[in-house]
PDB file of C-alpha atoms in Angstrom:
ATOM      1  CA  MET A  17      14.678 -23.325  -4.902  1.00  0.00           C
ATOM      2  CA  ASP A  18      13.840 -20.084  -3.770  1.00  0.00           C
ATOM      3  CA  CYS A  19      12.089 -17.551  -5.025  1.00  0.00           C
ATOM      4  CA  ARG A  20      13.869 -14.724  -6.606  1.00  0.00           C
ATOM      5  CA  TYR A  21      12.419 -11.989  -4.785  1.00  0.00           C
ATOM      6  CA  LYS A  22      11.777 -11.409  -0.865  1.00  0.00           C
ATOM      7  CA  VAL A  23       9.481  -9.733   0.953  1.00  0.00           C
ATOM      8  CA  GLY A  24      10.558  -5.903   1.208  1.00  0.00           C
ATOM      9  CA  ASP A  25      12.844  -6.013  -2.015  1.00  0.00           C
ATOM     10  CA  LYS A  26      12.125  -3.183  -4.632  1.00  0.00           C
ATOM     11  CA  VAL A  27      11.411  -4.210  -8.112  1.00  0.00           C
ATOM     12  CA  ARG A  28      10.416  -2.116 -11.217  1.00  0.00           C
ATOM     13  CA  VAL A  29       7.635  -3.339 -13.898  1.00  0.00           C
ATOM     14  CA  ARG A  30       9.146  -4.332 -16.927  1.00  0.00           C
ATOM     15  CA  SER A  31       8.441  -2.439 -20.002  1.00  0.00           C
ATOM     16  CA  GLY A  32       6.711  -3.806 -22.854  1.00  0.00           C
ATOM     17  CA  LEU A  33       4.586  -6.496 -21.273  1.00  0.00           C
ATOM     18  CA  ASN A  34       1.624  -7.118 -23.299  1.00  0.00           C
ATOM     19  CA  PRO A  35      -1.674  -7.945 -22.029  1.00  0.00           C
ATOM     20  CA  ASP A  36      -1.776 -10.516 -24.749  1.00  0.00           C
ATOM     21  CA  ASP A  37       1.091 -12.560 -23.505  1.00  0.00           C
ATOM     22  CA  GLU A  38       1.685 -15.110 -20.797  1.00  0.00           C
ATOM     23  CA  PHE A  39       4.393 -14.588 -17.976  1.00  0.00           C
ATOM     24  CA  ARG A  40       5.880 -17.572 -16.059  1.00  0.00           C
ATOM     25  CA  MET A  41       7.169 -17.772 -12.497  1.00  0.00           C
ATOM     26  CA  ARG A  42      10.808 -18.676 -13.003  1.00  0.00           C
ATOM     27  CA  SER A  43      12.067 -19.127  -9.742  1.00  0.00           C
ATOM     28  CA  GLY A  44      10.773 -20.988  -6.641  1.00  0.00           C
ATOM     29  CA  PRO A  45       9.482 -24.547  -6.262  1.00  0.00           C
ATOM     30  CA  ARG A  46       6.959 -24.060  -9.242  1.00  0.00           C
ATOM     31  CA  ASN A  47      10.057 -22.418 -11.521  1.00  0.00           C
ATOM     32  CA  GLY A  48       8.470 -22.681 -15.342  1.00  0.00           C
ATOM     33  CA  GLN A  49       4.922 -24.406 -14.235  1.00  0.00           C
ATOM     34  CA  VAL A  50       2.590 -21.286 -12.916  1.00  0.00           C
ATOM     35  CA  THR A  51       2.041 -18.813 -15.892  1.00  0.00           C
ATOM     36  CA  TYR A  52      -0.181 -15.424 -15.232  1.00  0.00           C
ATOM     37  CA  GLY A  53      -1.702 -13.084 -17.746  1.00  0.00           C
ATOM     38  CA  LEU A  54      -1.978  -9.315 -16.961  1.00  0.00           C
ATOM     39  CA  ILE A  55      -4.331  -6.330 -17.397  1.00  0.00           C
ATOM     40  CA  ASP A  56      -4.002  -3.101 -19.163  1.00  0.00           C
ATOM     41  CA  GLN A  57      -3.429  -1.226 -15.919  1.00  0.00           C
ATOM     42  CA  MET A  58      -0.530  -3.469 -15.024  1.00  0.00           C
ATOM     43  CA  ALA A  59       1.151  -2.825 -18.425  1.00  0.00           C
ATOM     44  CA  GLU A  60       0.708   0.801 -17.982  1.00  0.00           C
ATOM     45  CA  MET A  61       2.821   0.511 -14.516  1.00  0.00           C
ATOM     46  CA  ALA A  62       5.763  -0.066 -16.875  1.00  0.00           C
ATOM     47  CA  GLU A  63       9.129   1.126 -15.135  1.00  0.00           C
ATOM     48  CA  GLU A  64       7.246   1.929 -11.956  1.00  0.00           C
ATOM     49  CA  ILE A  65       8.918   0.668  -8.757  1.00  0.00           C
ATOM     50  CA  LEU A  66       6.880  -1.560  -6.259  1.00  0.00           C
ATOM     51  CA  THR A  67       7.790  -3.020  -3.119  1.00  0.00           C
ATOM     52  CA  ILE A  68       7.491  -6.882  -2.575  1.00  0.00           C
ATOM     53  CA  GLY A  69       5.048  -7.351   0.388  1.00  0.00           C
ATOM     54  CA  TYR A  70       4.413 -11.119   0.170  1.00  0.00           C
ATOM     55  CA  VAL A  71       5.817 -14.341  -1.380  1.00  0.00           C
ATOM     56  CA  ASN A  72       3.658 -17.194  -1.727  1.00  0.00           C
ATOM     57  CA  SER A  73       5.017 -20.061   0.085  1.00  0.00           C
ATOM     58  CA  GLN A  74       4.108 -22.197  -2.611  1.00  0.00           C
ATOM     59  CA  GLY A  75       5.923 -20.222  -5.662  1.00  0.00           C
ATOM     60  CA  TRP A  76       2.832 -19.119  -7.296  1.00  0.00           C
ATOM     61  CA  GLY A  77       4.055 -15.559  -7.403  1.00  0.00           C
ATOM     62  CA  TYR A  78       4.290 -11.883  -5.346  1.00  0.00           C
ATOM     63  CA  ASP A  79       1.908  -9.597  -4.128  1.00  0.00           C
ATOM     64  CA  VAL A  80       3.117  -6.054  -3.649  1.00  0.00           C
ATOM     65  CA  GLU A  81       2.413  -3.106  -1.321  1.00  0.00           C
ATOM     66  CA  GLU A  82       1.463  -0.739  -4.018  1.00  0.00           C
ATOM     67  CA  ASN A  83      -1.793  -2.714  -5.445  1.00  0.00           C
ATOM     68  CA  ASN A  84      -3.871  -5.822  -4.856  1.00  0.00           C
ATOM     69  CA  TRP A  85      -2.489  -7.473  -8.095  1.00  0.00           C
ATOM     70  CA  SER A  86      -0.204 -10.541  -8.183  1.00  0.00           C
ATOM     71  CA  TRP A  87       3.051 -10.657 -10.067  1.00  0.00           C
ATOM     72  CA  ASN A  88       5.558 -13.369 -11.181  1.00  0.00           C
ATOM     73  CA  ASP A  89       9.336 -13.133 -12.315  1.00  0.00           C
ATOM     74  CA  GLU A  90       8.695 -12.440 -16.123  1.00  0.00           C
ATOM     75  CA  MET A  91       6.810  -9.278 -15.347  1.00  0.00           C
ATOM     76  CA  LEU A  92       9.214  -7.692 -12.800  1.00  0.00           C
ATOM     77  CA  GLU A  93      13.147  -6.797 -12.655  1.00  0.00           C
ATOM     78  CA  PRO A  94      15.328  -5.873  -9.864  1.00  0.00           C
ATOM     79  CA  ALA A  95      15.348  -2.249  -9.403  1.00  0.00           C
ATOM     80  CA  GLU A  96      18.247  -0.191  -9.258  1.00  0.00           C
ATOM     81  CA  GLU A  97      18.032   1.917  -6.099  1.00  0.00           C
ATOM     82  CA  ASN A  98      21.089   4.021  -6.619  1.00  0.00           C
ATOM     83  CA  GLU A  99      20.482   4.935 -10.528  1.00  0.00           C
ATOM     84  CA  CYS A 100      21.333   8.079 -11.899  1.00  0.00           C
ATOM     85  CA  VAL A 101      20.552   9.534 -14.887  1.00  0.00           C
ATOM     86  CA  CYS A 102      22.575  12.554 -15.988  1.00  0.00           C
ATOM     87  CA  THR A 103      21.328  14.767 -18.844  1.00  0.00           C
ATOM     88  CA  SER A 104      24.375  16.516 -19.408  1.00  0.00           C
ATOM     89  CA  LEU A 105      27.639  16.837 -18.271  1.00  0.00           C
ATOM     90  CA  LEU A 106      28.447  20.390 -18.978  1.00  0.00           C
TER      91      LEU A 106
END
């Protein structure tokens, strides 16, 4: 099984991440077997867009171009590249 994200993919840090929780890798060869914690600074990045820079070939997780922390599937979600937010139509 391949990992959910590929090098170059744009992802968004999920909102509501709690440093007291564990987060699982939900794809790749270690689907469900690998858990990561996170630090406060990672949780504070909620809603930020990151670029996948490296996918661990053993399925442990992802590194991103914007920082030196490791991430996994439950911490990230696909970024909507053409997302448009309208505050008013008038």
